[in-house]
Coordinates of C-alpha atoms (C1' of nucleotides) in Angstrom, one line a residue:
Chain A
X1 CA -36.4 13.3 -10.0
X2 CA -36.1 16.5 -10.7
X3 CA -36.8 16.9 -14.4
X4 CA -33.8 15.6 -15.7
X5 CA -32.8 12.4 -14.0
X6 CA -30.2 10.3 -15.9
X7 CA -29.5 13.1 -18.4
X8 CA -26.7 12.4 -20.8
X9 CA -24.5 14.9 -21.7
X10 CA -21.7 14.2 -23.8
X11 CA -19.5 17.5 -25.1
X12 CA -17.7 15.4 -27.7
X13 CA -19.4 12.4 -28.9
X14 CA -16.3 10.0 -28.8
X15 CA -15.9 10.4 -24.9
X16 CA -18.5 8.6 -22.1
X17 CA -19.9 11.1 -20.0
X18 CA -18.2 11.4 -16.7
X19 CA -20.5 11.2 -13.6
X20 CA -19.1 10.8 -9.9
X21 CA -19.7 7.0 -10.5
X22 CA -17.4 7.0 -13.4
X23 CA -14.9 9.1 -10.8
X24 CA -15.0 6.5 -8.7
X25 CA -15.0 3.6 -10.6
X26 CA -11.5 4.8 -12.3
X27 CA -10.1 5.9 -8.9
X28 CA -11.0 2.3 -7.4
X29 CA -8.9 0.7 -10.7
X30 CA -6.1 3.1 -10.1
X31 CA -5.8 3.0 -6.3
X32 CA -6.2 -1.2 -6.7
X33 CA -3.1 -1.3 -9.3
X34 CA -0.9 1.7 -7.7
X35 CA -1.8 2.4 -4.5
X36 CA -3.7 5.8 -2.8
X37 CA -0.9 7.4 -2.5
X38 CA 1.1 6.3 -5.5
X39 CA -2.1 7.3 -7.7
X40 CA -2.3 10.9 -8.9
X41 CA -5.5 12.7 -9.5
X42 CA -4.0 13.6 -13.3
X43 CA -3.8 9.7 -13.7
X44 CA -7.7 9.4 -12.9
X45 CA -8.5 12.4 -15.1
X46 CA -6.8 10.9 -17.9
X47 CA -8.1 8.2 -17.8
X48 CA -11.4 9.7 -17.7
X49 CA -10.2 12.1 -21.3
X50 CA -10.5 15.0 -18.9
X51 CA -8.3 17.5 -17.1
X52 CA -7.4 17.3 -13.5
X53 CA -9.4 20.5 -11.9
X54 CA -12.2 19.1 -14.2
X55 CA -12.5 16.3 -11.4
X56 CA -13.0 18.6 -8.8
X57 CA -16.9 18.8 -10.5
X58 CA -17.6 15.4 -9.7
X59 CA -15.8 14.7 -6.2
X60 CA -15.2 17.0 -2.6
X61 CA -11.2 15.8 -2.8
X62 CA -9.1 12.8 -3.4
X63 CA -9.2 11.8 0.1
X64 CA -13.6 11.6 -0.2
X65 CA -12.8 9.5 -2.7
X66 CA -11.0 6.8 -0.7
X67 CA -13.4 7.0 2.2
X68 CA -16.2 6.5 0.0
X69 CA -14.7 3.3 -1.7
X70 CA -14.0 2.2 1.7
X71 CA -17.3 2.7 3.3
X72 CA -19.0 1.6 0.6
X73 CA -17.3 -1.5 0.2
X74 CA -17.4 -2.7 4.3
X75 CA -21.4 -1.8 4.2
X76 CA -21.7 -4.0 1.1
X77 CA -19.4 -7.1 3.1
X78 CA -21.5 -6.6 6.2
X79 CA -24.6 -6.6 4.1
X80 CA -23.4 -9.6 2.0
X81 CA -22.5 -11.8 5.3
X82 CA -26.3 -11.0 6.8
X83 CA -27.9 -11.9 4.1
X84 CA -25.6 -15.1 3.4
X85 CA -26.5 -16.4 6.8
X86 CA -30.2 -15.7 7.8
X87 CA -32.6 -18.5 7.5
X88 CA -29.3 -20.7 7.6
X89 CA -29.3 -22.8 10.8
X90 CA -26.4 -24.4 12.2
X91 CA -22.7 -23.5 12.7
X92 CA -21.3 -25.9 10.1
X93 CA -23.9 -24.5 7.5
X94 CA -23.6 -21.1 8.7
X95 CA -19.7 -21.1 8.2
X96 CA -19.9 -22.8 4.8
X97 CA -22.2 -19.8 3.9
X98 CA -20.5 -17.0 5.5
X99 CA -17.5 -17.6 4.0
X100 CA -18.5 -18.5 0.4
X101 CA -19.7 -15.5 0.3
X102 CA -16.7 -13.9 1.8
X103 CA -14.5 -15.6 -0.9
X104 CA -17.4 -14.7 -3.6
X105 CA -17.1 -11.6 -3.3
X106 CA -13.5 -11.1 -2.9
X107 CA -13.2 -12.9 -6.6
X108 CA -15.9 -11.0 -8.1
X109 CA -14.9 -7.4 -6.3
X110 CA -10.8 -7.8 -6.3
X111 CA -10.3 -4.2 -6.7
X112 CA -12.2 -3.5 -3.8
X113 CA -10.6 -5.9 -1.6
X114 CA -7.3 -4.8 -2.4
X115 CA -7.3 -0.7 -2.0
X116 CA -9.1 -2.1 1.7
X117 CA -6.2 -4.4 2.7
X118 CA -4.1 -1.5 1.1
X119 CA -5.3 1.3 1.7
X120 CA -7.6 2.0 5.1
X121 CA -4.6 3.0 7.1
X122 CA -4.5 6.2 4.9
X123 CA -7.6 7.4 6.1
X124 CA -7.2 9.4 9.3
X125 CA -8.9 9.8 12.4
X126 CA -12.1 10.0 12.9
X127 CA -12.9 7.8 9.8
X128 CA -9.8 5.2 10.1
X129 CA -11.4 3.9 13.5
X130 CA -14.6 3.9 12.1
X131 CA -13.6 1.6 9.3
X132 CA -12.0 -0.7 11.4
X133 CA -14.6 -1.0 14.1
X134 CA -16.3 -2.5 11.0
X135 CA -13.8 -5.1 10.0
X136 CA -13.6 -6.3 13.5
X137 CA -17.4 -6.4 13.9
X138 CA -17.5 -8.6 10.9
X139 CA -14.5 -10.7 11.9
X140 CA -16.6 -11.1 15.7
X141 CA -19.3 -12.6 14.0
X142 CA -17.3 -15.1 12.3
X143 CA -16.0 -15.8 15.3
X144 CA -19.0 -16.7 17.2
X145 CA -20.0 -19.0 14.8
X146 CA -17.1 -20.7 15.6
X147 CA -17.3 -21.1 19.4
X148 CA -20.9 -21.8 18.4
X149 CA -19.6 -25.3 16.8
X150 CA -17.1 -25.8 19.1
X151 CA -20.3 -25.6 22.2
X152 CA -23.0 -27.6 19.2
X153 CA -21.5 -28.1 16.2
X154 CA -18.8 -30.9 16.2
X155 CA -15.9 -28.6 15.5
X156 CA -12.6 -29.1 17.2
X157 CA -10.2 -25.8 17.3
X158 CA -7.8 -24.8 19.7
X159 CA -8.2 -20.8 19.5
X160 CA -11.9 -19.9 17.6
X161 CA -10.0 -16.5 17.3
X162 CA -6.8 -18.1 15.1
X163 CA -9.1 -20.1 13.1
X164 CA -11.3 -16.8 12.0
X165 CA -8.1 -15.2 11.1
X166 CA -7.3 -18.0 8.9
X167 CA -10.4 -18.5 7.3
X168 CA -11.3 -15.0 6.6
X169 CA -7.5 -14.2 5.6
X170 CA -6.9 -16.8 3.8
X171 CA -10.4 -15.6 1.5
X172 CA -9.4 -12.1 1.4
X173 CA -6.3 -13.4 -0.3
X174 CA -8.2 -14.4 -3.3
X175 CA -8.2 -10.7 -4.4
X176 CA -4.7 -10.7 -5.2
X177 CA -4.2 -13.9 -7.5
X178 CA -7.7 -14.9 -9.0
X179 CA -8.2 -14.2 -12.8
X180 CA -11.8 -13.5 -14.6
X181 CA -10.0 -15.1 -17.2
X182 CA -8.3 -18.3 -15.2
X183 CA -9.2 -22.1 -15.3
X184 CA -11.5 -21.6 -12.0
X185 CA -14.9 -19.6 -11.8
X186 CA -15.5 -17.3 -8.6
X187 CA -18.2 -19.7 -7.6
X188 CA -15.9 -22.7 -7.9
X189 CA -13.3 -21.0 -5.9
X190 CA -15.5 -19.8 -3.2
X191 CA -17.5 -23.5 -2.8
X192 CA -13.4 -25.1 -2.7
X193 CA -13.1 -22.2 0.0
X194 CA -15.9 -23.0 2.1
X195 CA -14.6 -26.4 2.5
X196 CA -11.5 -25.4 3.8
X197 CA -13.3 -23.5 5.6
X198 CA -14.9 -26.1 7.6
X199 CA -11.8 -28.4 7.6
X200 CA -10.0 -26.1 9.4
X201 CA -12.4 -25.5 12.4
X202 CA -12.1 -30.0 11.9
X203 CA -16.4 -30.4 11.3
X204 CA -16.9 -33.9 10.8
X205 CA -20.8 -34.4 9.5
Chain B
X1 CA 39.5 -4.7 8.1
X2 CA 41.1 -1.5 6.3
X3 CA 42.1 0.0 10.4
X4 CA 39.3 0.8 11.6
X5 CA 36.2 -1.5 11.1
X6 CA 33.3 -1.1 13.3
X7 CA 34.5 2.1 14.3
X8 CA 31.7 3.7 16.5
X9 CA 30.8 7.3 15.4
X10 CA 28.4 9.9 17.5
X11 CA 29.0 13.4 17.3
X12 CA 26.5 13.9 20.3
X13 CA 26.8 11.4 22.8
X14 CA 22.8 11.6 23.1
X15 CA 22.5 10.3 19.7
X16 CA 22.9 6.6 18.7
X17 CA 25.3 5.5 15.2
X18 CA 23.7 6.4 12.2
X19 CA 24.6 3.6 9.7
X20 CA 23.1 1.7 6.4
X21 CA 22.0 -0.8 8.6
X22 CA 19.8 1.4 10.9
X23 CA 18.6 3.4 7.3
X24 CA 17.5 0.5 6.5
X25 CA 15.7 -0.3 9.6
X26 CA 14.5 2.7 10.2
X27 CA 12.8 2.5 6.5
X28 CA 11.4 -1.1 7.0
X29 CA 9.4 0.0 10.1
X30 CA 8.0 2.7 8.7
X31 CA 7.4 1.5 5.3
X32 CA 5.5 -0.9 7.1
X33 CA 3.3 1.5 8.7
X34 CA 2.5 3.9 6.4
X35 CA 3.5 2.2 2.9
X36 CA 6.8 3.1 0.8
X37 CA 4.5 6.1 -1.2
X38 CA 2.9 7.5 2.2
X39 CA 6.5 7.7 3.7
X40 CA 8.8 10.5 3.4
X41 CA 12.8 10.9 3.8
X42 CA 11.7 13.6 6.0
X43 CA 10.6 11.0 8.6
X44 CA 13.2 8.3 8.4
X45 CA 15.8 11.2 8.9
X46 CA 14.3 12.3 11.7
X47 CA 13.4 9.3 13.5
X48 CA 17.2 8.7 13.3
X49 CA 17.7 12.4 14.7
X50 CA 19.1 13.8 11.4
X51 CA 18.6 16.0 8.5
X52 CA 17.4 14.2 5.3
X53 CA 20.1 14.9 3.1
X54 CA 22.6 13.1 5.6
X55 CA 21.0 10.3 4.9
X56 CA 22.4 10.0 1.3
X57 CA 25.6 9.2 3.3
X58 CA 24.1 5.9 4.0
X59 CA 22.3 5.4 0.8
X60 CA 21.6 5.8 -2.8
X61 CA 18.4 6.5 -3.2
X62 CA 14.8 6.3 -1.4
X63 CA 13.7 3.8 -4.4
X64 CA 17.5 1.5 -3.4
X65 CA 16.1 1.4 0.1
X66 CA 12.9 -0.5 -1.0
X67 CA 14.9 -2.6 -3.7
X68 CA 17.5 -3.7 -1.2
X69 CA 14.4 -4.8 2.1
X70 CA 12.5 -6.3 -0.6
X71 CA 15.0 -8.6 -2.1
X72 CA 16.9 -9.7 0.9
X73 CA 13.6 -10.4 2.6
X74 CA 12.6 -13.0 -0.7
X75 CA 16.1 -14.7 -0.1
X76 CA 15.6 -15.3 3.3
X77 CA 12.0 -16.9 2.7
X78 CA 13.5 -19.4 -0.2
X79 CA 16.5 -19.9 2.2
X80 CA 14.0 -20.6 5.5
X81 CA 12.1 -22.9 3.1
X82 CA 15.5 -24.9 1.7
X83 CA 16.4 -25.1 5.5
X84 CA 13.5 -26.4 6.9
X85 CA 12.4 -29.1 4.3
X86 CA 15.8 -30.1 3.6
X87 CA 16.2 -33.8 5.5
X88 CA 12.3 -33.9 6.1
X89 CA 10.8 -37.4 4.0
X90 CA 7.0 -37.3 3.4
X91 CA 4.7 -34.8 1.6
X92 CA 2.9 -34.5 5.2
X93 CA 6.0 -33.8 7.2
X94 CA 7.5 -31.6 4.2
X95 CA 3.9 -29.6 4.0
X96 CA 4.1 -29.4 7.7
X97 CA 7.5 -27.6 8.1
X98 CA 7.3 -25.7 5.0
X99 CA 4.1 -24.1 6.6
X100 CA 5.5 -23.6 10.3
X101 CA 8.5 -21.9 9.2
X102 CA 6.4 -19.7 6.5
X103 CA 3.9 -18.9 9.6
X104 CA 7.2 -18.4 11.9
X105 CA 8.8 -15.9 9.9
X106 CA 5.4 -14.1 9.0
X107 CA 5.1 -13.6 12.8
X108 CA 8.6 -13.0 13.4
X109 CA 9.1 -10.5 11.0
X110 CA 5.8 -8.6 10.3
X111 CA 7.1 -5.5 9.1
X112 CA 9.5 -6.5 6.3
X113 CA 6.2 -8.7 5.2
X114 CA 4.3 -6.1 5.3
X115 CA 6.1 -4.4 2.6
X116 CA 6.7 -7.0 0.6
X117 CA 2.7 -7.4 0.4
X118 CA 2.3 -3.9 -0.1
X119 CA 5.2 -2.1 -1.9
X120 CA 6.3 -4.8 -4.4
X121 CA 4.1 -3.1 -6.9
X122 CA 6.4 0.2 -6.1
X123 CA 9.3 -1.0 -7.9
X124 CA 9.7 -0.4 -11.7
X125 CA 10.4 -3.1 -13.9
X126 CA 13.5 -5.0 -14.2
X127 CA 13.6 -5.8 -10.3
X128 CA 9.5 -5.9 -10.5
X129 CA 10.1 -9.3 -12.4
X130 CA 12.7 -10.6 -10.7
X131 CA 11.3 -10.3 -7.2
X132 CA 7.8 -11.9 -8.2
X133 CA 9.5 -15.1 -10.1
X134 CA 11.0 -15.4 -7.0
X135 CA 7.7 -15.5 -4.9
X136 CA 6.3 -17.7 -7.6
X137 CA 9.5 -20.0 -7.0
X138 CA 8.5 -20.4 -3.5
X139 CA 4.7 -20.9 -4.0
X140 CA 5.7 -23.8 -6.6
X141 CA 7.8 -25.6 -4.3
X142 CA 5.1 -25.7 -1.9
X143 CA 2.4 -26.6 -4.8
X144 CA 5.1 -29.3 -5.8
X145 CA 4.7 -30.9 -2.0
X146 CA 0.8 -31.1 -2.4
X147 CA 1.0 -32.7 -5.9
X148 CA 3.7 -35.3 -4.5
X149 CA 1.2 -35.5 -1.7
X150 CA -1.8 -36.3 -3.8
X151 CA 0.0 -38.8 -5.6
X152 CA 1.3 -40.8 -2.4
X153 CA 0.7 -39.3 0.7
X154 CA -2.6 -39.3 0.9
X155 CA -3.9 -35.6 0.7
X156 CA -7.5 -35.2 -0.7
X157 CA -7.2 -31.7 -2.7
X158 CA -9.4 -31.2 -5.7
X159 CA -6.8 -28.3 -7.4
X160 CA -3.5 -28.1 -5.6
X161 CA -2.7 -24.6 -6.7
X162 CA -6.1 -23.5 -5.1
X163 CA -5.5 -25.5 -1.7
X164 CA -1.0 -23.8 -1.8
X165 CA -2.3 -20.4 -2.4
X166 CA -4.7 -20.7 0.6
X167 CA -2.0 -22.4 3.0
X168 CA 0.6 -19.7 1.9
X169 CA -2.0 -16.5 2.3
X170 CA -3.5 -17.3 5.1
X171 CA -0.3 -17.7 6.7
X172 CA 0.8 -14.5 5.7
X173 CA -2.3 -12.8 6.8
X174 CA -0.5 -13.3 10.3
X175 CA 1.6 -10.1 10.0
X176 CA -1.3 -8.1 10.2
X177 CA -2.7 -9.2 13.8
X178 CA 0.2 -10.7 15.4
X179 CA 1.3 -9.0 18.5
X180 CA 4.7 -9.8 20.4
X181 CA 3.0 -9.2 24.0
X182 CA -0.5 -11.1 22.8
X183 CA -1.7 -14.1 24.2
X184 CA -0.3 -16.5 21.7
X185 CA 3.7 -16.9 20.9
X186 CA 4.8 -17.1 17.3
X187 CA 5.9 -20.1 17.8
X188 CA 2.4 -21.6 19.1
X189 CA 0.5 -19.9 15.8
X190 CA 2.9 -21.3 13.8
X191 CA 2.7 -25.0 14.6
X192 CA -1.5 -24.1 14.2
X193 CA -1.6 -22.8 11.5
X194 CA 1.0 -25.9 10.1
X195 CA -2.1 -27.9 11.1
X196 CA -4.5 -25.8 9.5
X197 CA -2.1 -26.3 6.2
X198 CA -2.7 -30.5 6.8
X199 CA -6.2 -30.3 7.1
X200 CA -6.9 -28.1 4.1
X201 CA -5.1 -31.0 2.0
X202 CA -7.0 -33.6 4.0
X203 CA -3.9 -35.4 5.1
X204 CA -4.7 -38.6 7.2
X205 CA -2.0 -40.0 9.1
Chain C
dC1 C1' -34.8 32.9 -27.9
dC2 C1' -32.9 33.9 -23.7
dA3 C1' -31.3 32.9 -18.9
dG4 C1' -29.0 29.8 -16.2
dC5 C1' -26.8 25.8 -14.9
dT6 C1' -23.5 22.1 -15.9
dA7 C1' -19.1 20.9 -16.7
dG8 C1' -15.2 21.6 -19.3
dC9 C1' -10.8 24.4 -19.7
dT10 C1' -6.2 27.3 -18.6
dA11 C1' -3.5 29.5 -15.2
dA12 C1' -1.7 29.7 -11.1
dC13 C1' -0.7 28.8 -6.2
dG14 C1' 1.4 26.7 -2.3
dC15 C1' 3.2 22.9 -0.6
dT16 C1' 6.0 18.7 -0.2
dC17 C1' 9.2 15.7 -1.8
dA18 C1' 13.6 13.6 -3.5
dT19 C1' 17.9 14.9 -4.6
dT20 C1' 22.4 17.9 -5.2
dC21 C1' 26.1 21.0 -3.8
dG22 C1' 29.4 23.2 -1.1
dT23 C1' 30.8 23.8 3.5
dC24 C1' 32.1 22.8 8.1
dT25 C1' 33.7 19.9 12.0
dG26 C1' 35.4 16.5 15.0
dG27 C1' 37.7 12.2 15.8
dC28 C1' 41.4 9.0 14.0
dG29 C1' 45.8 7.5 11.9
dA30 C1' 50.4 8.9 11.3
Chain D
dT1 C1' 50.3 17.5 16.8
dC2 C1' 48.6 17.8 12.2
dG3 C1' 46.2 16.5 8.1
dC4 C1' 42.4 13.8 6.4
dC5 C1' 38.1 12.3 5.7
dA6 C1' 33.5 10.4 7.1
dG7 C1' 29.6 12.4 7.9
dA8 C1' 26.6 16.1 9.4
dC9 C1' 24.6 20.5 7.9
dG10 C1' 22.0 24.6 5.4
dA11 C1' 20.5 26.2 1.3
dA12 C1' 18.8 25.5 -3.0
dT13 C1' 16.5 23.2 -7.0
dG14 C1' 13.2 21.2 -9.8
dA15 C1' 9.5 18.3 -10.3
dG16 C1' 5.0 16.9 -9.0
dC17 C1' 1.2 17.0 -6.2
dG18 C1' -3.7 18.6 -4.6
dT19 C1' -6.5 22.3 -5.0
dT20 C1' -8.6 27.0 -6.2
dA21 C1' -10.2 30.7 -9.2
dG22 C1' -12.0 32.6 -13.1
dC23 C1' -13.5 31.9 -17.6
dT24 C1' -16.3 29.8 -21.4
dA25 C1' -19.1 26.8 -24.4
dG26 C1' -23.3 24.4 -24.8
dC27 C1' -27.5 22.1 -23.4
dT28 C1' -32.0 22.7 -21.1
dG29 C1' -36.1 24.6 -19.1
dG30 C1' -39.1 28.4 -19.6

DNA sequence: CCAGCTAGCTAACGCTCATTCGTCTGGCGA
DNA sequence: TCGCCAGACGAATGAGCGTTAGCTAGCTGG
């Protein structure tokens, strides 16, 4: 630290200080409800009780901003689907784990999940490839699980490719319909996801 | 006709007919691509190989273009459903269709779902309503087969709304990788993906 | 108590976009 | 052949956007 870590400062005491987490956290509300592109940056800064060039403290431009939510949130699925499966043996246990978690986290991080659906094909070049690459890696390793079962496992699936589509889609979907406040918890929607999961790929234990 | 229906306009012989239908078109791909928001008239004009305010011979406005894709598009999925469950007995063989045909269209018509998943948000609020009651419409139709399917079909589905969002996401999920010259047909993904739909709700024949 | 940095503000710029208006032109009906 | 009109055009408008620049108040470290 340098001497001042974590300092508050707070012009008027009935606004939250703004940081370039609170930036980001306001963009990622606004960008999950409107869209990127149908999001101004006066939306975010009033949201914040600030004035738009006041942003430009906190953040390089409104396009960073996108790119950072994006990255972020593919490191933190990658990360999430590593740890989810190490130390669990198996395909059939490996795909119940992998996509719990997948469905876990697209209850418990909607926003998220839905400016990455939305939103990744307004990043350009060099980034928009990079972003993808990552999607695709993580959709490969579901896949092997897959034609893991199919070799070991007991499951029966035409196309291990189709199937991987379906599961993870049909998980990512969860981001647009589930409620904090409905009749079902995340957990119990992710564990009722998981078992589709593995009906799909047909395990029989 | 009023003398002269389907009369075939081109100033430049190079240049195909410019009419509402090929706005429209014209709009629906690349609303698809980029988002209603991250499009401009700009390009629609000139993919057609006109200025942009000749296109306001063709339509009202750039919001009427979205209005009109989006709520055609919602009458052809309730009418696709009507079609293909009408004379089909059995919760299984009802689940079955309803599926295929969602699938079907999904990889028939990827760009107009695209927009639907992406720009229904776009519109402002008396067609807002109207278009998602109709989307609700269709999910409980296809809830309603999984309840009738519980009760005598014999489908094992803990929470039915759970198991009809996942059959109906998961098959739209198939407009965002579907490719005309890949290695599967829409119509073979389809009839998967209708078994995918039967094994979710644990149907045993 | 002073220097300096942080982070706010107003003003302004340049650009893009959707939309309007008035004009012109070329093919069709009479 | 002549008048009409659908439909294309250029020019213009006004709003909204992202972004920059310059200024200022106040907290903090010395």
């Amino acid at each position: 630290m340098r001497g001042h870590a974590a300092r508050v400062i707070r012009m008027c005491p009935a606004r939250p200080a703004v940081t370039r987490e609170t930036v980001l956290d306001q963009a990622l509300t606004l960008f999950a409800e409107r869209g990127y592109h149908g999001t101004p940056l006066s939306e975010i800064a009033e949201a914040l009780g600030i004035r738009t060039p006041s942003l430009y403290n906190h953040m390089g431009s409104k396009h960073e901003l996108l790119e950072t939510i994006l990255t972020r949130t593919l490191d933190e699925v990658l990360a999430d689907f590593a740890a989810a499966v190490r130390d669990v043996d198996g395909p059939a246990a490996r795909l119940h784990a992998a996509t719990r978690v997948y469905a876990l986290r697209h209850a418990t991080h909607r926003r998220e999940a839905l400016v990455v659906n939305r939103d990744t094909t307004s990043l350009d070049e060099p980034d928009l490839s990079r972003v993808r690459e990552r999607r695709r890696e993580h959709e490969r390793a579901v896949r092997a699980i897959i034609i893991d079962g199919v070799g070991t496992g007991g499951f029966q699936v035409g196309d291990p490719a189709l199937a991987s589509f379906a599961i993870l889609e049909m998980s990512v979907s969860i981001a647009r319909w589930f409620r904090d406040d409905g009749p079902r918890t995340a957990e119990q929607v992710a564990d009722e996801f998981a078992g589709y999961a593995l009906r799909i790929v047909r395990y029989r234990p």
